[in-house]
Amino acid sequence: MYSSEDNPNAFALDSLEFFLVISQYFREALPLRLIFLLIACQRAGGRIELTQDEMAKVLDVSRQAVNEALQEIMTHGIVYKRSRGVYQFNPPYSYRIGELVRTMDGGKKYVRVEQDEVLNEVRKDTSLPDLVRFPSLDHLRRAVEEMRAERAERRTERKKARQAAEKPTDGLWELPGAAEEGMAQ
């Protein structure tokens, strides 16, 4: 059944800034693939009812690989675990507002959960880490800048090493290591 403008099958809010930062931070494909799977599988209110075995099957990877990627994602407060097989997207990053669900009698009903209600509930839950309760992408932005600086430094070191290996001595080209042998004599 197609949705109507008043009652869409599903409507989600996703932070474009969140997508920009995670695309720069996660250098490996699996954490990104897992985030997209979690976005696609979330229910109204941002709940994700999906076991790690199910995630592994959909992504065609081992459960251990999913567990490692999920731990990394959870470390950054993107999602958090509510109970076994139930996760919650942090509302500012991705949030499913509503969806069309089947009722027990076989009918259909539109369920809508307001983002601010869930966000207030998350903020009040002192058992959650501060990064989940008060989300910020600043730590990921800093990590991206640090990674860029490290890569730039490695590129500079490789360039210097190449230039040193290609540098002629007294107008003549020397074999690498020849200068050290001459110094030892």
Coordinates of C-alpha atoms in Angstrom, one line a residue:
M1 CA 0.0 0.0 0.0
Y2 CA 1.3 3.4 -0.9
S3 CA 1.5 6.1 1.7
S4 CA -0.4 9.3 1.6
E5 CA 0.9 12.8 2.3
D6 CA -0.9 12.8 5.7
N7 CA 0.3 9.3 6.7
P8 CA 3.6 8.2 5.0
N9 CA 4.7 4.6 5.4
A10 CA 7.8 6.0 7.1
F11 CA 9.3 9.4 7.6
A12 CA 12.8 10.0 9.0
L13 CA 14.9 12.9 9.9
D14 CA 18.6 12.4 9.2
S15 CA 21.3 15.0 10.0
L16 CA 23.2 15.9 6.9
E17 CA 26.0 17.1 9.1
F18 CA 26.1 13.7 10.7
F19 CA 26.5 12.0 7.3
L20 CA 29.3 14.4 6.4
V21 CA 31.2 13.8 9.6
I22 CA 30.8 10.0 9.6
S23 CA 31.8 9.7 5.9
Q24 CA 35.1 11.5 6.8
Y25 CA 35.7 9.7 10.1
F26 CA 35.0 6.0 9.3
R27 CA 37.8 5.0 7.0
E28 CA 36.5 1.4 6.7
A29 CA 33.4 0.4 5.0
L30 CA 31.8 -1.9 7.6
P31 CA 31.0 0.8 10.2
L32 CA 29.4 3.0 7.5
R33 CA 27.4 0.0 6.1
L34 CA 26.2 -0.8 9.6
I35 CA 25.1 2.7 10.3
F36 CA 23.1 2.7 7.0
L37 CA 21.6 -0.6 7.9
L38 CA 20.6 0.7 11.3
I39 CA 19.1 3.8 9.8
A40 CA 17.1 1.6 7.3
C41 CA 15.8 -0.7 10.1
Q42 CA 14.8 1.8 12.7
R43 CA 11.2 2.0 13.9
A44 CA 9.2 5.0 14.9
G45 CA 11.0 6.6 17.8
G46 CA 14.4 5.5 16.5
R47 CA 14.3 2.0 18.0
I48 CA 16.2 -0.7 16.1
E49 CA 15.0 -4.3 16.7
L50 CA 17.8 -6.2 15.2
T51 CA 20.2 -8.8 16.6
Q52 CA 23.9 -8.9 15.8
D53 CA 23.3 -12.2 14.0
E54 CA 20.7 -10.5 11.8
M55 CA 23.0 -7.6 11.1
A56 CA 25.8 -10.0 10.1
K57 CA 23.5 -11.9 7.8
V58 CA 22.3 -8.8 6.0
L59 CA 25.8 -7.4 5.7
D60 CA 27.3 -10.8 4.8
V61 CA 30.0 -10.6 7.4
S62 CA 30.8 -12.4 10.6
R63 CA 28.9 -11.7 13.9
Q64 CA 32.3 -10.8 15.4
A65 CA 32.9 -8.2 12.7
V66 CA 29.5 -6.7 13.3
N67 CA 30.2 -6.7 17.1
E68 CA 33.5 -4.8 16.6
A69 CA 31.9 -2.2 14.2
L70 CA 28.9 -1.8 16.5
Q71 CA 31.1 -1.2 19.5
E72 CA 33.0 1.5 17.6
I73 CA 29.7 3.2 16.6
M74 CA 28.4 3.0 20.1
T75 CA 31.6 4.5 21.5
H76 CA 30.7 7.7 19.6
G77 CA 27.2 7.8 21.0
I78 CA 25.6 7.3 17.5
V79 CA 23.5 4.4 18.8
Y80 CA 23.1 2.7 22.2
K81 CA 21.9 -0.6 23.3
R82 CA 18.5 -0.7 25.1
S83 CA 18.3 -4.4 25.6
R84 CA 19.2 -7.7 23.9
G85 CA 18.6 -7.1 20.2
V86 CA 17.2 -3.6 20.7
Y87 CA 19.2 -0.5 19.9
Q88 CA 18.3 3.2 19.9
F89 CA 19.5 5.7 17.4
N90 CA 20.6 9.0 19.1
P91 CA 17.7 11.3 18.0
P92 CA 19.8 14.2 16.7
Y93 CA 21.6 12.0 14.2
S94 CA 18.8 9.9 12.7
Y95 CA 15.2 9.6 13.8
R96 CA 12.2 7.8 12.4
I97 CA 9.2 10.0 13.2
G98 CA 6.5 7.7 12.1
E99 CA 5.5 4.6 10.2
L100 CA 2.6 2.6 9.0
V101 CA 2.3 -0.6 11.1
R102 CA -0.1 -3.6 11.0
T103 CA -2.4 -4.0 14.0
M104 CA -3.3 -7.2 15.8
D105 CA -6.6 -7.4 13.9
G106 CA -4.9 -7.2 10.5
G107 CA -5.6 -3.5 10.0
K108 CA -3.0 -0.7 9.6
K109 CA -2.3 2.2 11.9
Y110 CA 0.0 5.2 11.6
V111 CA 2.3 5.5 14.6
R112 CA 4.1 8.8 15.2
V113 CA 6.7 9.5 17.9
E114 CA 7.9 13.0 18.4
Q115 CA 11.7 13.4 18.4
D116 CA 11.8 15.9 21.3
E117 CA 9.9 13.4 23.5
V118 CA 12.5 10.7 22.9
L119 CA 15.4 13.2 23.2
N120 CA 14.0 14.4 26.6
E121 CA 13.8 10.7 27.7
V122 CA 17.4 10.1 26.6
R123 CA 18.6 13.2 28.4
K124 CA 16.9 12.2 31.7
D125 CA 18.4 8.6 31.6
T126 CA 21.5 9.0 33.8
S127 CA 22.5 5.4 33.1
L128 CA 23.5 6.5 29.6
P129 CA 26.9 8.1 28.9
D130 CA 27.1 11.9 28.5
L131 CA 28.0 11.5 24.8
V132 CA 24.6 9.8 24.3
R133 CA 22.6 12.1 26.6
F134 CA 24.2 15.3 25.2
P135 CA 25.4 14.4 21.6
S136 CA 28.0 16.3 19.8
L137 CA 29.9 15.6 16.6
D138 CA 32.9 17.7 17.9
H139 CA 34.9 14.7 19.1
L140 CA 34.5 13.1 15.6
R141 CA 35.5 16.4 13.9
R142 CA 38.6 16.6 16.0
A143 CA 39.5 13.0 15.2
V144 CA 39.1 13.7 11.5
E145 CA 41.4 16.7 11.8
E146 CA 44.0 14.6 13.7
M147 CA 43.8 11.8 11.1
R148 CA 44.3 14.4 8.3
A149 CA 47.3 15.9 10.1
E150 CA 48.8 12.4 10.6
R151 CA 48.3 11.5 6.9
A152 CA 49.9 14.8 5.8
E153 CA 52.9 14.1 8.1
R154 CA 53.3 10.6 6.7
R155 CA 53.1 12.0 3.1
T156 CA 55.8 14.6 3.9
E157 CA 58.1 11.9 5.4
R158 CA 57.6 9.7 2.4
K159 CA 58.3 12.6 0.0
K160 CA 61.5 13.5 1.9
A161 CA 62.7 9.9 1.9
R162 CA 62.1 9.7 -1.9
Q163 CA 64.0 13.0 -2.4
A164 CA 66.9 11.8 -0.3
A165 CA 67.1 8.6 -2.2
E166 CA 67.1 10.4 -5.5
K167 CA 69.6 13.2 -4.5
P168 CA 72.9 13.0 -6.4
T169 CA 76.2 13.3 -4.5
D170 CA 79.0 15.4 -6.0
G171 CA 77.2 15.4 -9.3
L172 CA 77.3 11.6 -9.4
W173 CA 74.4 9.3 -8.5
E174 CA 75.2 6.9 -5.7
L175 CA 73.6 3.6 -4.8
P176 CA 71.6 3.7 -1.7
G177 CA 73.7 2.7 1.3
A178 CA 77.0 3.4 -0.4
A179 CA 77.6 6.6 1.6
E180 CA 77.3 4.6 4.9
E181 CA 79.7 2.0 3.7
G182 CA 82.3 4.7 2.8
M183 CA 81.9 6.3 6.2
A184 CA 82.5 3.0 8.0
Q185 CA 85.9 2.5 6.4

